[in-house]
mmCIF file with all atom_site columns, C-alpha atoms in Angstrom:
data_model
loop_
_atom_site.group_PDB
_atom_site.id
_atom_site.type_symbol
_atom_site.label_atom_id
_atom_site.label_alt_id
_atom_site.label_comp_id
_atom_site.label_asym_id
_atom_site.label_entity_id
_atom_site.label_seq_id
_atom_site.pdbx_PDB_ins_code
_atom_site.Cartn_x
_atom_site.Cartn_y
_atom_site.Cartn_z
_atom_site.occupancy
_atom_site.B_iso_or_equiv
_atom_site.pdbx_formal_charge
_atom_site.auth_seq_id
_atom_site.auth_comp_id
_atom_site.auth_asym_id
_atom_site.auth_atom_id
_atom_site.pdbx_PDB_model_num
ATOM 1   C CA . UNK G 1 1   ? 27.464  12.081  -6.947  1.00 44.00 ? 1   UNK G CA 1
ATOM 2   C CA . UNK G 1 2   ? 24.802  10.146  -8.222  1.00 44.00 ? 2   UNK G CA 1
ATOM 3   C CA . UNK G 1 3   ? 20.797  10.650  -8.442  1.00 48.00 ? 3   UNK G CA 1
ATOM 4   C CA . UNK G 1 4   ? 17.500  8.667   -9.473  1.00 55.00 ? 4   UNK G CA 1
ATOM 5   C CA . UNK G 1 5   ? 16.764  11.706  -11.440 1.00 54.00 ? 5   UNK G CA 1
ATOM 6   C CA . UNK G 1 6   ? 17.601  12.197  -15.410 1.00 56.00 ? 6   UNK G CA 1
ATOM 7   C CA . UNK G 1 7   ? 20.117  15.157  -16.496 1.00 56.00 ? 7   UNK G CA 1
ATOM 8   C CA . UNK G 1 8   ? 17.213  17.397  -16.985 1.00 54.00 ? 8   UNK G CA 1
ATOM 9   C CA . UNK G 1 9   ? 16.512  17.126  -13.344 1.00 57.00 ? 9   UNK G CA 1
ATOM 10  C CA . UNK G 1 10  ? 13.070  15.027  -13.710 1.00 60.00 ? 10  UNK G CA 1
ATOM 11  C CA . UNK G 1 11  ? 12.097  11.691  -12.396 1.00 63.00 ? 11  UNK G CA 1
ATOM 12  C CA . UNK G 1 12  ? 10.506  10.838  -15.437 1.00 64.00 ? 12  UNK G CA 1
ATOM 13  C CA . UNK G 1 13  ? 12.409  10.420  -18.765 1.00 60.00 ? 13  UNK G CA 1
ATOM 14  C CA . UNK G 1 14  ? 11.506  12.866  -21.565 1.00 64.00 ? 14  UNK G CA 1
ATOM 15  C CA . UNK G 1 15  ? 11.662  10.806  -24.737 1.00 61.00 ? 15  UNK G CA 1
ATOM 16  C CA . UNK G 1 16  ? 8.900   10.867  -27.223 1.00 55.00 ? 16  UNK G CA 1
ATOM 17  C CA . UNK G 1 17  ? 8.739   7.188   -26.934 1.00 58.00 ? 17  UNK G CA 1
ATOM 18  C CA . UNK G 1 18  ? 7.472   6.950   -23.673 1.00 61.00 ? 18  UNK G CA 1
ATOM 19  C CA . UNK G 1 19  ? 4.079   8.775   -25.018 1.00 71.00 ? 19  UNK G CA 1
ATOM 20  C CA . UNK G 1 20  ? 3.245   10.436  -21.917 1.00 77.00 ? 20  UNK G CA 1
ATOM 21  C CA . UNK G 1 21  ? 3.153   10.075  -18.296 1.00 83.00 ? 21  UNK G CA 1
ATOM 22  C CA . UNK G 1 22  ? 0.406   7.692   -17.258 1.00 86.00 ? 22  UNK G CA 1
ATOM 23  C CA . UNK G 1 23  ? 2.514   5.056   -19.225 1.00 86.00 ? 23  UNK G CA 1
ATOM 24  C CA . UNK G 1 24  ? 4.962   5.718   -17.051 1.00 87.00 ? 24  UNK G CA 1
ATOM 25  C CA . UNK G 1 25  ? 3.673   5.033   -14.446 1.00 90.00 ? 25  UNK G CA 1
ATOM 26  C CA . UNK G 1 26  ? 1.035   2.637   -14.550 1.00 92.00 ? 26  UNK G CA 1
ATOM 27  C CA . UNK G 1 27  ? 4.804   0.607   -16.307 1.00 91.00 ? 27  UNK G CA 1
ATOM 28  C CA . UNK G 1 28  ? 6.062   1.280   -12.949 1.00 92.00 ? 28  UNK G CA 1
ATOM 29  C CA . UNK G 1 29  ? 2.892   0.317   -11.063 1.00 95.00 ? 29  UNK G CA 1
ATOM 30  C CA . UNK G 1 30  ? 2.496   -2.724  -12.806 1.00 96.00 ? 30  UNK G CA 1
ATOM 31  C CA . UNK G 1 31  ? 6.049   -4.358  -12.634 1.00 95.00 ? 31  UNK G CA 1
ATOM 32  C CA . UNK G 1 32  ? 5.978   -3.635  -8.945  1.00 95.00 ? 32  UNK G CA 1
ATOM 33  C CA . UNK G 1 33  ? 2.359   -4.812  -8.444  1.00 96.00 ? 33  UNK G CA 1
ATOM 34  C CA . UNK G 1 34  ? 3.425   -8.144  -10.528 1.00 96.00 ? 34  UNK G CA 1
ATOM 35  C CA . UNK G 1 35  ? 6.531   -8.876  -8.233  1.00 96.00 ? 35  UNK G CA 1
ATOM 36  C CA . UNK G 1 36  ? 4.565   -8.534  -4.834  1.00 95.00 ? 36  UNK G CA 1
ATOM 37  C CA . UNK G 1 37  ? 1.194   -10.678 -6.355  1.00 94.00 ? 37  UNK G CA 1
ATOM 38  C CA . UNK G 1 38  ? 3.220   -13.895 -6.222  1.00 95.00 ? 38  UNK G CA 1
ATOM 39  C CA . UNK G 1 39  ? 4.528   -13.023 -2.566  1.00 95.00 ? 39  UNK G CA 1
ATOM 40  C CA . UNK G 1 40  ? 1.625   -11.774 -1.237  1.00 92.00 ? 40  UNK G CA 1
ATOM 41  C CA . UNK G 1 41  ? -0.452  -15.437 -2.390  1.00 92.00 ? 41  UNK G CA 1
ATOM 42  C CA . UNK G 1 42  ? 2.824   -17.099 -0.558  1.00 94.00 ? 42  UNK G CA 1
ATOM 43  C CA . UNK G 1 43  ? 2.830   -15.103 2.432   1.00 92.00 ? 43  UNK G CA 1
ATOM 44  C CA . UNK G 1 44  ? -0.987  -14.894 2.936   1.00 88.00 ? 44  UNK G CA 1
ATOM 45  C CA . UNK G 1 45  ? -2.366  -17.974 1.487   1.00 87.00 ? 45  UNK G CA 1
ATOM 46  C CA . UNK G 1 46  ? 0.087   -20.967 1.535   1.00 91.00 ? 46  UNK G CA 1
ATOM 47  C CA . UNK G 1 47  ? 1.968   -20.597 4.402   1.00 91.00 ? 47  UNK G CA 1
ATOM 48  C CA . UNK G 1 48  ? -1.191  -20.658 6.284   1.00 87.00 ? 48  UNK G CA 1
ATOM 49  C CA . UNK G 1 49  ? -2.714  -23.305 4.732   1.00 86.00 ? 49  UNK G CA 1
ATOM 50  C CA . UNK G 1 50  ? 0.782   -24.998 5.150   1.00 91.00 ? 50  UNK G CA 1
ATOM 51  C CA . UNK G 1 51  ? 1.393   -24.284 8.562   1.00 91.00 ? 51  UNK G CA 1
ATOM 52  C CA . UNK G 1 52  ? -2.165  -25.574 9.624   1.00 87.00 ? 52  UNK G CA 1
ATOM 53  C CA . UNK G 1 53  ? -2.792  -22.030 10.862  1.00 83.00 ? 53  UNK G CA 1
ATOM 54  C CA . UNK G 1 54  ? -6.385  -21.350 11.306  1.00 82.00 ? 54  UNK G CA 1
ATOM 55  C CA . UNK G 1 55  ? -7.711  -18.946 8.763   1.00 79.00 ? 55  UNK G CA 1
ATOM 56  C CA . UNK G 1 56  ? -11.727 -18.607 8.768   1.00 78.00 ? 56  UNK G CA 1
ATOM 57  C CA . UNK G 1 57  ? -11.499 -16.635 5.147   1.00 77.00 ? 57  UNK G CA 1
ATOM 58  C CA . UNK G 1 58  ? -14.388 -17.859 3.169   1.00 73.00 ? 58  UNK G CA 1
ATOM 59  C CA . UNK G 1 59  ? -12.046 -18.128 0.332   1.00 84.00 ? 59  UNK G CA 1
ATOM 60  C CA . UNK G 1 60  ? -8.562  -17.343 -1.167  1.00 86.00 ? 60  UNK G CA 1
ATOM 61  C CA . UNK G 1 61  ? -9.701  -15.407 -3.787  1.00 90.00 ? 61  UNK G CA 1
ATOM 62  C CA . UNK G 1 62  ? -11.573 -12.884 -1.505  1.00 90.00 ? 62  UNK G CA 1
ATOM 63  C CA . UNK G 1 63  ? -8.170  -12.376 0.480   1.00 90.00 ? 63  UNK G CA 1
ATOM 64  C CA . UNK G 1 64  ? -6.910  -11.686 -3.379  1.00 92.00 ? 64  UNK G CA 1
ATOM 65  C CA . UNK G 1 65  ? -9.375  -9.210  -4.126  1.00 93.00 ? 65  UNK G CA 1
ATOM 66  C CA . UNK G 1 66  ? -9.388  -7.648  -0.839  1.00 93.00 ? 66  UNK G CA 1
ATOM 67  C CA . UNK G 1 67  ? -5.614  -7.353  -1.060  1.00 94.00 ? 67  UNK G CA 1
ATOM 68  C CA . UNK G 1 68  ? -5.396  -5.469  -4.355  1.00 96.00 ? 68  UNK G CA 1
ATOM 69  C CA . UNK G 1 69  ? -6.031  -2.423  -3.835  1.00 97.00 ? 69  UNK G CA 1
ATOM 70  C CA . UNK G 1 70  ? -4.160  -2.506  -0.584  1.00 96.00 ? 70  UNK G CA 1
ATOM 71  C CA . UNK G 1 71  ? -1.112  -3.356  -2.799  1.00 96.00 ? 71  UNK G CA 1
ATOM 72  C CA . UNK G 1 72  ? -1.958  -0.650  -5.603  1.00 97.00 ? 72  UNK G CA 1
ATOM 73  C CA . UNK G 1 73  ? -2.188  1.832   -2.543  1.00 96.00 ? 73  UNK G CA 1
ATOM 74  C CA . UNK G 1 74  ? 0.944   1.052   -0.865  1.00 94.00 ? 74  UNK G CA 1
ATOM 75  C CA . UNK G 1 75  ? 2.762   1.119   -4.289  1.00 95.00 ? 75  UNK G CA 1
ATOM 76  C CA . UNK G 1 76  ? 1.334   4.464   -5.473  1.00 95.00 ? 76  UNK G CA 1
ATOM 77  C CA . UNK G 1 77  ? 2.311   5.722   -1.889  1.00 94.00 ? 77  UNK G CA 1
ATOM 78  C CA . UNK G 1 78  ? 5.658   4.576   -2.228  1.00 91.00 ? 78  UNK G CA 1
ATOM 79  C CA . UNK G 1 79  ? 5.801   6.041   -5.750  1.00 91.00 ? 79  UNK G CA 1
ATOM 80  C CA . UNK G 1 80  ? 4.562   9.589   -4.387  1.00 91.00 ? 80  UNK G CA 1
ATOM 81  C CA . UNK G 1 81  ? 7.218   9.595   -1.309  1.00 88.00 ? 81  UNK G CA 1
ATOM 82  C CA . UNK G 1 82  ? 9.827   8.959   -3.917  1.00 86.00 ? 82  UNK G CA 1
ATOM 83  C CA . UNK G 1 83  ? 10.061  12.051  -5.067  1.00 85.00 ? 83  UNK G CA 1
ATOM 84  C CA . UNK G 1 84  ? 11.430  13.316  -1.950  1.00 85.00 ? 84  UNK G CA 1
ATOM 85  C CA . UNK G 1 85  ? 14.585  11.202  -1.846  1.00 83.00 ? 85  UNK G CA 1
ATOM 86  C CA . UNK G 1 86  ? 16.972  11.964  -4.411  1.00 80.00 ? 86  UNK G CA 1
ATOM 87  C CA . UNK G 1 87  ? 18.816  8.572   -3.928  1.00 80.00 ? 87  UNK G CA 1
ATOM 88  C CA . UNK G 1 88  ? 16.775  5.714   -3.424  1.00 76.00 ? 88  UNK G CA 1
ATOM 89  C CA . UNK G 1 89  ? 18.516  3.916   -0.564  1.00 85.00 ? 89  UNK G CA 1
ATOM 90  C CA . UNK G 1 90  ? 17.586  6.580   1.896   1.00 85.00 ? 90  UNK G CA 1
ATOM 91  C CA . UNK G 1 91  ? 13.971  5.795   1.779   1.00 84.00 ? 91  UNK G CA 1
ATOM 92  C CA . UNK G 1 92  ? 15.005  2.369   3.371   1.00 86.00 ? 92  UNK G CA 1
ATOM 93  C CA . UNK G 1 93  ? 15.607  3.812   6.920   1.00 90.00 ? 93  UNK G CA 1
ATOM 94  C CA . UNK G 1 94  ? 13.124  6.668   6.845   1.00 87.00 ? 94  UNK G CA 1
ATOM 95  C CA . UNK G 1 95  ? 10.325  3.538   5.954   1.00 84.00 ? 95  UNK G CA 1
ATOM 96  C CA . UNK G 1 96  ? 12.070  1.755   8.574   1.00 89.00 ? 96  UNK G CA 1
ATOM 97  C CA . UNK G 1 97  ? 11.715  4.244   10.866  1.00 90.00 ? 97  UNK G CA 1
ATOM 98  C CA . UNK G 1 98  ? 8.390   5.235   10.117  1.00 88.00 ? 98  UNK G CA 1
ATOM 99  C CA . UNK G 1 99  ? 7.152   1.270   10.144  1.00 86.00 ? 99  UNK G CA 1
ATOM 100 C CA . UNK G 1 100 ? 6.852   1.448   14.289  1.00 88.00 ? 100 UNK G CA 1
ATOM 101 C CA . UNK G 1 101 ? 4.338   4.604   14.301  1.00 86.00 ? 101 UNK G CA 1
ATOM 102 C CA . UNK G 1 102 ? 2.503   3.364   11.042  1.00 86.00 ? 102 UNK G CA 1
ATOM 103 C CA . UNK G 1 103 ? 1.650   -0.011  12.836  1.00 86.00 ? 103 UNK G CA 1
ATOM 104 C CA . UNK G 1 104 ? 0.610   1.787   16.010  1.00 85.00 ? 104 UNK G CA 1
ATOM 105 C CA . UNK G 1 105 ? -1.545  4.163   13.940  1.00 85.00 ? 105 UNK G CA 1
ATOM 106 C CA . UNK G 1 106 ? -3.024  1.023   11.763  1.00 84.00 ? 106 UNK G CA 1
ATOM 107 C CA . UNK G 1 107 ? -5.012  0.274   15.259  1.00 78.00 ? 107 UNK G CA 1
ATOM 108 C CA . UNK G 1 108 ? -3.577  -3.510  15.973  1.00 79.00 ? 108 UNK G CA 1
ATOM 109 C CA . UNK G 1 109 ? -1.807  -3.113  18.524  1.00 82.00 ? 109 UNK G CA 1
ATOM 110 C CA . UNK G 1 110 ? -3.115  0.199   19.821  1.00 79.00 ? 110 UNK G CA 1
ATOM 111 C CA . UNK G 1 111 ? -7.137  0.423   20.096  1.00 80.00 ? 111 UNK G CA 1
ATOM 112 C CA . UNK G 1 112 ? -8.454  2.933   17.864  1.00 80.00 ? 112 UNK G CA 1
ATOM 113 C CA . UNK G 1 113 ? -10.749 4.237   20.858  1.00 82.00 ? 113 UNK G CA 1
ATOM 114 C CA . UNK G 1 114 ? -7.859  5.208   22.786  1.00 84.00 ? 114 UNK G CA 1
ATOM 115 C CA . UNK G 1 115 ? -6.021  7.151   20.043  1.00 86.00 ? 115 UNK G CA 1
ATOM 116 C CA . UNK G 1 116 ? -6.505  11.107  20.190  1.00 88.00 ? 116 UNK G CA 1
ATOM 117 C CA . UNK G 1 117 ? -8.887  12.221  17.148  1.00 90.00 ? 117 UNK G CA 1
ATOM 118 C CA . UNK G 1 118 ? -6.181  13.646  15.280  1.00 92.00 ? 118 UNK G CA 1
ATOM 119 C CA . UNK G 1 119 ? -4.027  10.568  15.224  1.00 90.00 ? 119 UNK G CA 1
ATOM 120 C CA . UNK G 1 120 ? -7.060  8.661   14.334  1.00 89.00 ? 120 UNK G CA 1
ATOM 121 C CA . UNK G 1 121 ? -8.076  10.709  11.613  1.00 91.00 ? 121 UNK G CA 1
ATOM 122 C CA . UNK G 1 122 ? -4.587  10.808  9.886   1.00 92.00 ? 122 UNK G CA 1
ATOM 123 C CA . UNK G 1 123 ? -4.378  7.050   9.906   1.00 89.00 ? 123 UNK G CA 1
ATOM 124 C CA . UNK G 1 124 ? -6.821  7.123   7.468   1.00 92.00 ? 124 UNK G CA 1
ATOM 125 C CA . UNK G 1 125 ? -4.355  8.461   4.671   1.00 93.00 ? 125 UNK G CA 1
ATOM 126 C CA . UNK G 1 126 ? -2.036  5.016   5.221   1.00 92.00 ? 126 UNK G CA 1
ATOM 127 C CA . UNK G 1 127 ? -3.251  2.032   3.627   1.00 94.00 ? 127 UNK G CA 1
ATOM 128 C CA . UNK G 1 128 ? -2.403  0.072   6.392   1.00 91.00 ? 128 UNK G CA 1
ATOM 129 C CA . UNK G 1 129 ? -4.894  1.191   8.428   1.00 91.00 ? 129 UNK G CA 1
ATOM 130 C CA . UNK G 1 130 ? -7.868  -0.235  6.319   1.00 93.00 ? 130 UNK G CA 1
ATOM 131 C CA . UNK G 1 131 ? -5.976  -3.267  5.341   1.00 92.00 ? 131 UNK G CA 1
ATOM 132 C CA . UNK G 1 132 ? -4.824  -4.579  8.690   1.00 90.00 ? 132 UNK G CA 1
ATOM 133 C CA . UNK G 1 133 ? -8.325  -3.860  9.817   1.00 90.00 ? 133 UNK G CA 1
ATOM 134 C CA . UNK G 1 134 ? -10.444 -5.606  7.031   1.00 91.00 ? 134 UNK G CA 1
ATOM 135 C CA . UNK G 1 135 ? -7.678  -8.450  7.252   1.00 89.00 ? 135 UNK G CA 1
ATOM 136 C CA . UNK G 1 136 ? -8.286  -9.446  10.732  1.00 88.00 ? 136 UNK G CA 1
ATOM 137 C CA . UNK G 1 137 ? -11.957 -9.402  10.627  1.00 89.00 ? 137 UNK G CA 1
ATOM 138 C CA . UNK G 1 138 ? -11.716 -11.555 7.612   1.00 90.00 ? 138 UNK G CA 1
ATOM 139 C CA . UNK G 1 139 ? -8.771  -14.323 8.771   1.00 84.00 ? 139 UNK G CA 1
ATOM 140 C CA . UNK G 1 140 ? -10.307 -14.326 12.359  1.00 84.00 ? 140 UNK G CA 1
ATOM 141 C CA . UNK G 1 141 ? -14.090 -13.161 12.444  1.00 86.00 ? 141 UNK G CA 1
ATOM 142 C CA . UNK G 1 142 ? -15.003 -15.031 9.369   1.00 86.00 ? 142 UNK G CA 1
ATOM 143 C CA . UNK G 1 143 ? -15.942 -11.856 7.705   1.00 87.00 ? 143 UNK G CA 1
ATOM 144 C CA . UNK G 1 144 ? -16.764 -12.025 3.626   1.00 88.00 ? 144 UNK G CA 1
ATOM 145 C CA . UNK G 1 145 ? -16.003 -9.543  1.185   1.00 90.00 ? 145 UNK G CA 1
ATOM 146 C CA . UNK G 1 146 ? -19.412 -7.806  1.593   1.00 91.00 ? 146 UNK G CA 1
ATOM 147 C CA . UNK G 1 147 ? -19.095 -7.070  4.933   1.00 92.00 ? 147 UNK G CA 1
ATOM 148 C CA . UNK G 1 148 ? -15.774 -5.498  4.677   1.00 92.00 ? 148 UNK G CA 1
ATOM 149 C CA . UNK G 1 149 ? -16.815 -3.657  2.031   1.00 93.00 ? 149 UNK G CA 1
ATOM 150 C CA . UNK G 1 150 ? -16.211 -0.385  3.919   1.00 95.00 ? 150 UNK G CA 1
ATOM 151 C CA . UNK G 1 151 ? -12.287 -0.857  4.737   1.00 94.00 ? 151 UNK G CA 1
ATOM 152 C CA . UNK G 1 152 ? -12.357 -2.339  0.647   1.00 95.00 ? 152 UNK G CA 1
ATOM 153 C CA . UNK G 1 153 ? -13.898 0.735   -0.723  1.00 97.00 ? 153 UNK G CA 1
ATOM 154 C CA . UNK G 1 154 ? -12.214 3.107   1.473   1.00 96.00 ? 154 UNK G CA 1
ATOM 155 C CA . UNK G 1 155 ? -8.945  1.549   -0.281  1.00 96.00 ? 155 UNK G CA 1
ATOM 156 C CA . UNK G 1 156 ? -9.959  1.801   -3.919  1.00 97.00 ? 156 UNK G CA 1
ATOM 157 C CA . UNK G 1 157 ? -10.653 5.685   -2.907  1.00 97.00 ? 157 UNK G CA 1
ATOM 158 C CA . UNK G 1 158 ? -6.813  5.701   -1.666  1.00 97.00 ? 158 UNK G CA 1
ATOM 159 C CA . UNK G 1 159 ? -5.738  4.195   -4.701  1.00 97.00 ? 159 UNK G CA 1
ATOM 160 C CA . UNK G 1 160 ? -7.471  6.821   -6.522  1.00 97.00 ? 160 UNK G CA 1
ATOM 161 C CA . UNK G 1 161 ? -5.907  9.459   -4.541  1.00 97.00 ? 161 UNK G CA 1
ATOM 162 C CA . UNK G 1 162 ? -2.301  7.990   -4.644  1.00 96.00 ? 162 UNK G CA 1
ATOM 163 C CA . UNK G 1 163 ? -2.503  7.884   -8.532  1.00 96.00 ? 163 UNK G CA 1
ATOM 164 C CA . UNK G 1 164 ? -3.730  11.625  -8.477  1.00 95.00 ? 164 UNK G CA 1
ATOM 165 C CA . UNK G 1 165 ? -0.420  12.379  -6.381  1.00 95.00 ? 165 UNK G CA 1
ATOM 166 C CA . UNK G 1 166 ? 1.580   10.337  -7.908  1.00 93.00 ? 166 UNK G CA 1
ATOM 167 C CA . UNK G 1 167 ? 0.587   11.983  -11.194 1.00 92.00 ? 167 UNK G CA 1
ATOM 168 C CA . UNK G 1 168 ? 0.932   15.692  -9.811  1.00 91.00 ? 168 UNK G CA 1
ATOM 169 C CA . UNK G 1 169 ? 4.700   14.752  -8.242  1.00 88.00 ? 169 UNK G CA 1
ATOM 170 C CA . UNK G 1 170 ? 5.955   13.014  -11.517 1.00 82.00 ? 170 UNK G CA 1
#
């Protein structure tokens, strides 16, 4: 029987040379954060731009920024639900499961307006929600930076509350 966990029972290894947890994981943050950058600028910038698909973004670099802390969120997320799962493949249906209700909640498909207030209100703890929203108004409204700047502030404050529970569950 095999687990993600070390012998002592921890997630996180216990050598000296690590020099404490926040090197941990920002390590961890950062190598995932540096594999999804360069799919993220494929997926949202050049196949669009290949594809002739109309895109009224001002430019790239504001989908960048606006994007960053939607991926720091969803990583430090992911990095907080691991500790639940003592083998790592069994997050991969429980996500998949999850992905249906998570979109619904996000408000694309669904209209916020017609949600009950409780459903509404928990959507705020996803990073979806924000994202999806300030992405739409930005590819088709036209919308800059600034005037997002609610749904991008609202997910530097989840990024700062992922890394808080991220620290607490390592």
């Amino acid at each position: 029987k095999t687990t993600e966990r070390s012998a002592n029972g921890s997630i996180v290894p216990k050598n000296i040379h690590y020099n404490g947890l926040f090197r941990i994981i920002f390590g961890r943050v950062l190598a995932v954060f540096l594999t999804y950058i360069p799919i993220t600028v494929y997926v949202l910038i050049i196949v669009p731009h290949y594809f002739n698909v109309p895109q009224l973004y001002s430019s790239p670099l504001e989908v960048l920024l606006f994007i960053i802390p939607f991926l720091l969120a969803s990583i430090l997320l992911g990095m907080t639900c691991s500790v639940f799962f003592h083998h790592r493949e069994n997050a991969i249906p429980f996500f998949a499961f999850m992905s249906i209700p998570i979109l619904f909640l996000s408000g694309l498909p669904w209209p916020r307006e017609a949600m009950p207030d409780f459903w509404r209100y928990f959507s705020y703890i996803l990073p979806t929600t924000f994202a999806s929203n300030g992405f739409v108004r930005m590819g088709s409204f036209g919308a800059t930076l600034a005037q997002i700047s609610k749904e991008h502030f609202a997910l530097w404050i989840l990024v700062a509350v992922y890394l808080t529970t991220t620290f607490f569950a390592y």
